[in-house]
Short mmCIF file of C-alpha atoms and ligand atoms in Angstrom, two decimals:
data_model
loop_
_atom_site.label_atom_id
_atom_site.label_comp_id
_atom_site.label_asym_id
_atom_site.label_seq_id
_atom_site.Cartn_x
_atom_site.Cartn_y
_atom_site.Cartn_z
CA MET S 1383 0.21 -0.10 0.00
CA LEU S 1384 1.17 3.51 -0.59
CA GLU S 1385 2.65 5.31 2.11
CA LEU S 1386 2.41 8.94 2.87
CA TYR S 1387 4.80 10.82 4.77
CA PHE S 1388 3.30 14.19 6.01
CA ALA S 1389 3.28 16.85 8.27
CA PRO S 1390 0.01 18.73 9.19
CA ASN S 1391 -0.78 22.02 7.17
CA THR S 1392 2.43 21.51 4.64
CA ILE S 1393 2.56 20.97 1.04
CA SER S 1394 2.43 17.19 1.68
CA ILE S 1395 -1.50 17.94 2.38
CA ALA S 1396 -1.83 18.72 -1.24
CA ILE S 1397 -0.90 14.78 -1.93
CA ALA S 1398 -3.32 13.67 0.52
CA ILE S 1399 -5.83 15.67 -1.11
CA ALA S 1400 -4.97 13.81 -4.40
CA LEU S 1401 -4.80 10.78 -3.03
CA GLU S 1402 -8.47 11.28 -1.64
CA GLU S 1403 -9.54 12.28 -5.06
CA SER S 1404 -7.91 8.96 -6.69
CA GLY S 1405 -9.52 6.41 -4.63
CA LEU S 1406 -6.39 4.66 -4.24
CA ASP S 1407 -5.59 2.79 -0.93
CA TYR S 1408 -2.91 4.58 1.26
CA CYS S 1409 -1.90 4.99 4.48
CA THR S 1410 -0.24 8.15 6.56
CA LYS S 1411 2.91 8.71 8.42
CA PRO S 1412 3.22 11.42 10.10
CA VAL S 1413 6.92 13.46 10.58
CA ASN S 1414 7.02 15.34 13.54
CA PHE S 1415 9.14 18.47 12.73
CA ALA S 1416 9.12 19.89 16.25
CA ALA S 1417 11.47 16.61 16.88
CA SER S 1418 13.35 17.53 13.83
CA GLU S 1419 12.06 13.77 12.43
CA GLN S 1420 12.52 15.24 8.85
CA MET S 1421 16.48 15.37 9.38
CA SER S 1422 16.93 12.28 11.21
CA GLU S 1423 16.86 8.69 10.77
CA PRO S 1424 14.84 6.64 9.74
CA TYR S 1425 13.03 9.28 7.51
CA ALA S 1426 16.32 10.77 5.99
CA SER S 1427 17.27 7.44 4.49
CA LEU S 1428 13.64 7.81 2.54
CA ASN S 1429 14.16 11.51 1.67
CA PRO S 1430 17.91 12.83 2.23
CA LYS S 1431 16.22 16.03 1.44
CA GLY S 1432 14.51 16.25 4.80
CA ARG S 1433 11.71 17.56 3.62
CA VAL S 1434 7.95 16.14 3.04
CA PRO S 1435 6.20 15.03 1.17
CA THR S 1436 7.56 11.42 0.65
CA LEU S 1437 5.31 8.90 -1.25
CA VAL S 1438 6.41 5.55 -0.18
CA THR S 1439 5.48 3.19 -3.47
CA GLU S 1440 6.28 -0.80 -3.84
CA HIS S 1441 9.15 0.24 -5.92
CA GLY S 1442 10.44 2.76 -3.17
CA PRO S 1443 10.29 6.32 -2.49
CA LEU S 1444 8.92 8.91 -4.42
CA THR S 1445 9.44 12.89 -3.58
CA GLU S 1446 8.61 16.16 -5.00
CA THR S 1447 5.08 17.10 -4.81
CA GLY S 1448 4.97 17.61 -8.54
CA ALA S 1449 6.24 14.57 -9.39
CA ILE S 1450 4.12 12.47 -6.76
CA LEU S 1451 0.96 14.08 -7.81
CA ASP S 1452 1.48 12.87 -11.32
CA TYR S 1453 2.45 9.26 -10.29
CA ILE S 1454 -1.04 9.49 -8.59
CA HIS S 1455 -2.48 10.49 -11.85
CA SER S 1456 -0.59 7.46 -13.85
CA LEU S 1457 -1.96 5.01 -10.85
CA ALA S 1458 -5.54 6.27 -11.30
CA PRO S 1459 -5.87 7.79 -14.74
CA GLN S 1460 -9.66 6.87 -15.18
CA LYS S 1461 -10.14 9.56 -12.62
CA GLY S 1462 -9.06 12.27 -14.77
CA LEU S 1463 -7.06 14.18 -12.43
CA VAL S 1464 -4.96 15.32 -15.45
CA PRO S 1465 -6.77 16.65 -18.67
CA SER S 1466 -6.34 14.55 -21.61
CA ASP S 1467 -6.00 17.55 -24.08
CA VAL S 1468 -2.40 17.91 -24.58
CA LEU S 1469 -2.21 21.49 -24.23
CA ALA S 1470 -4.48 21.96 -20.82
CA SER S 1471 -1.94 19.24 -19.21
CA ALA S 1472 1.02 21.54 -20.18
CA LYS S 1473 -0.82 24.45 -18.78
CA MET S 1474 -1.56 22.43 -15.63
CA ARG S 1475 2.35 21.45 -15.15
CA GLU S 1476 3.02 25.03 -15.82
CA ALA S 1477 1.14 26.40 -12.82
CA MET S 1478 2.35 23.44 -11.12
CA PHE S 1479 6.12 24.42 -11.80
CA TYR S 1480 5.33 27.82 -10.72
CA PHE S 1481 4.17 27.02 -7.38
CA ALA S 1482 7.37 24.70 -6.72
CA SER S 1483 9.82 27.05 -7.77
CA THR S 1484 8.89 30.55 -7.17
CA MET S 1485 5.68 30.56 -4.81
CA HIS S 1486 6.54 27.86 -2.03
CA VAL S 1487 10.26 29.10 -2.13
CA ASN S 1488 8.92 32.96 -1.53
CA HIS S 1489 6.78 31.37 1.63
CA ALA S 1490 10.14 29.39 2.91
CA HIS S 1491 11.75 32.58 3.26
CA LYS S 1492 9.77 33.39 6.17
CA LEU S 1493 10.91 30.73 8.42
CA ARG S 1494 13.72 28.85 6.30
CA GLY S 1495 16.07 32.06 5.91
CA SER S 1496 18.94 30.02 7.37
CA ARG S 1497 18.88 27.79 3.86
CA TRP S 1498 20.14 30.82 2.27
CA ALA S 1499 22.22 33.15 4.54
CA ASP S 1500 23.69 32.68 7.71
CA LYS S 1501 23.03 36.16 9.66
CA GLU S 1502 20.30 36.99 11.61
CA ALA S 1503 20.05 40.24 9.99
CA SER S 1504 19.51 38.39 6.54
CA TRP S 1505 16.78 36.19 7.76
CA GLU S 1506 14.93 39.44 9.17
CA ASP S 1507 15.09 40.90 5.99
CA MET S 1508 13.74 37.91 3.95
CA ARG S 1509 11.00 37.39 6.37
CA ALA S 1510 10.41 41.15 5.94
CA LYS S 1511 9.92 40.56 2.17
CA VAL S 1512 7.36 37.35 2.07
CA SER S 1513 4.01 39.35 2.29
CA GLN S 1514 5.41 41.36 -0.74
CA THR S 1515 6.63 38.42 -2.88
CA MET S 1516 3.46 36.21 -1.89
CA THR S 1517 1.24 39.20 -2.55
CA ALA S 1518 2.82 39.51 -5.98
CA SER S 1519 2.70 35.36 -6.57
CA CYS S 1520 -1.02 35.77 -5.45
CA ASP S 1521 -1.49 38.84 -8.32
CA TYR S 1522 0.28 36.72 -10.73
CA VAL S 1523 -1.74 33.69 -10.27
CA GLU S 1524 -5.17 35.91 -10.06
CA LYS S 1525 -4.86 37.59 -13.37
CA ASN S 1526 -2.66 34.62 -15.34
CA LEU S 1527 -3.32 31.09 -13.85
CA ILE S 1528 -6.80 30.94 -12.54
CA LYS S 1529 -9.56 30.37 -15.15
CA GLY S 1530 -12.36 29.91 -12.77
CA PRO S 1531 -13.34 28.18 -10.48
CA PHE S 1532 -10.46 26.05 -10.81
CA ILE S 1533 -7.18 26.83 -12.75
CA LEU S 1534 -7.92 25.04 -15.51
CA GLY S 1535 -11.68 26.59 -15.61
CA GLU S 1536 -14.69 23.83 -14.89
CA THR S 1537 -12.27 21.29 -14.73
CA PHE S 1538 -10.31 20.18 -11.42
CA SER S 1539 -6.64 19.07 -11.92
CA LEU S 1540 -3.82 18.09 -9.96
CA ALA S 1541 -2.48 21.92 -9.40
CA ASP S 1542 -5.63 22.77 -7.43
CA PRO S 1543 -4.71 20.96 -4.32
CA TYR S 1544 -1.25 22.22 -5.12
CA LEU S 1545 -2.28 25.65 -5.00
CA TYR S 1546 -5.13 25.27 -2.39
CA MET S 1547 -2.27 24.47 -0.06
CA ILE S 1548 -0.23 27.51 -0.68
CA SER S 1549 -3.20 29.26 -0.46
CA THR S 1550 -4.08 28.29 2.91
CA TRP S 1551 -0.49 29.72 4.33
CA ALA S 1552 -0.99 33.14 2.19
CA THR S 1553 -3.08 34.99 5.11
CA GLY S 1554 -0.19 33.83 7.55
CA ASP S 1555 2.23 35.48 5.15
CA GLY S 1556 0.94 38.95 5.04
CA VAL S 1557 -1.38 38.60 1.83
CA ASP S 1558 -4.88 40.08 1.91
CA LEU S 1559 -6.73 37.83 0.19
CA SER S 1560 -9.94 39.96 -0.19
CA ARG S 1561 -7.79 41.62 -3.35
CA PHE S 1562 -7.93 37.94 -5.03
CA PRO S 1563 -11.50 36.94 -5.80
CA LYS S 1564 -10.55 34.06 -8.05
CA LEU S 1565 -8.25 32.54 -5.44
CA LEU S 1566 -10.83 33.18 -2.85
CA THR S 1567 -13.27 31.06 -5.14
CA LEU S 1568 -10.69 28.23 -5.95
CA MET S 1569 -10.25 27.74 -1.97
CA ALA S 1570 -13.88 27.77 -1.28
CA GLU S 1571 -14.70 25.22 -4.20
CA MET S 1572 -11.76 23.09 -2.76
CA GLU S 1573 -13.61 23.63 0.79
CA LYS S 1574 -16.32 21.88 -0.57
CA ARG S 1575 -14.89 18.73 -1.91
CA PRO S 1576 -14.88 15.30 0.49
CA SER S 1577 -11.24 15.26 -0.58
CA VAL S 1578 -10.83 18.40 1.46
CA GLN S 1579 -12.97 17.47 4.16
CA ALA S 1580 -11.34 14.19 4.65
CA VAL S 1581 -8.03 15.73 5.49
CA LYS S 1582 -9.35 18.11 7.58
CA ALA S 1583 -11.23 15.12 9.64
CA ALA S 1584 -7.86 13.27 9.82
CA LYS S 1585 -6.52 16.50 11.30
CA MET S 1586 -4.12 16.77 8.45
CA LEU S 1587 -5.04 20.25 7.79
CA PHE S 1588 -6.68 22.84 10.20
N1 GSH C 891 10.09 20.91 -3.56
C1 GSH C 891 9.68 20.31 -2.40
C2 GSH C 891 9.74 21.09 -1.20
C3 GSH C 891 9.02 20.61 -0.19
C4 GSH C 891 9.31 21.47 1.35
O1 GSH C 891 10.03 22.18 1.46
N2 GSH C 891 8.20 20.86 2.39
C5 GSH C 891 8.57 21.50 3.50
C6 GSH C 891 6.93 21.72 3.95
S1 GSH C 891 5.80 22.40 3.18
C7 GSH C 891 9.50 20.82 4.43
O2 GSH C 891 9.21 19.47 4.67
N3 GSH C 891 10.23 21.65 5.24
C8 GSH C 891 11.18 21.20 6.30
C9 GSH C 891 12.41 21.67 6.59
O3 GSH C 891 12.27 22.82 6.14
O4 GSH C 891 13.05 21.34 7.50
C10 GSH C 891 8.25 19.63 -2.90
O5 GSH C 891 7.78 20.19 -3.41
O6 GSH C 891 8.10 18.32 -2.30
#
């Protein structure tokens, strides 16, 4: 059975939502950040990057949110989590690459400045910039990525749980979400879905 290593409220919950959408059998394994379990054995052997998510498959561990989401689609193609249209699927991945390379990284500057600099003053500077960079990302997403109500329009795709999870961080990152009605609609649509309700009931998201 697939095993999802996760921490609550992190990007790993996008995987839990997609697994719920897929109908695949899976079980969850919490990784305790407070105890730095992501950095130590046995987890470090599964994911030497010290991050969640990791999905352990019958062929071994798989990491990186976008890659895991695509893998879930490959295991349950009948669920239509990736559109069959070639351009639409490329647009979905365009959004997902942006989330991984830019938006998630913007957010990480709030608490993880030590990845990029050694001086506390530099961390403070990075933290102070997060509301600006996350607001700019939300603005880009609002104007360019969300057709509405979902990213690709009426059709739900793997990019939606990815953006949904990042959006749950936005207010804490100093973003005024009321400026972004399409993003708020996408979040509300996601919250209606049984997949999101299931991860909330499991206390993976609160
Ligand atoms: N590129 C990775 C990033 C994963 C990532 O940074 N996850 C965060 C949680 S949102 C994490 O595990 N942080 C733990 C740490 O930095 O120690 C992915 O998309 O899977």
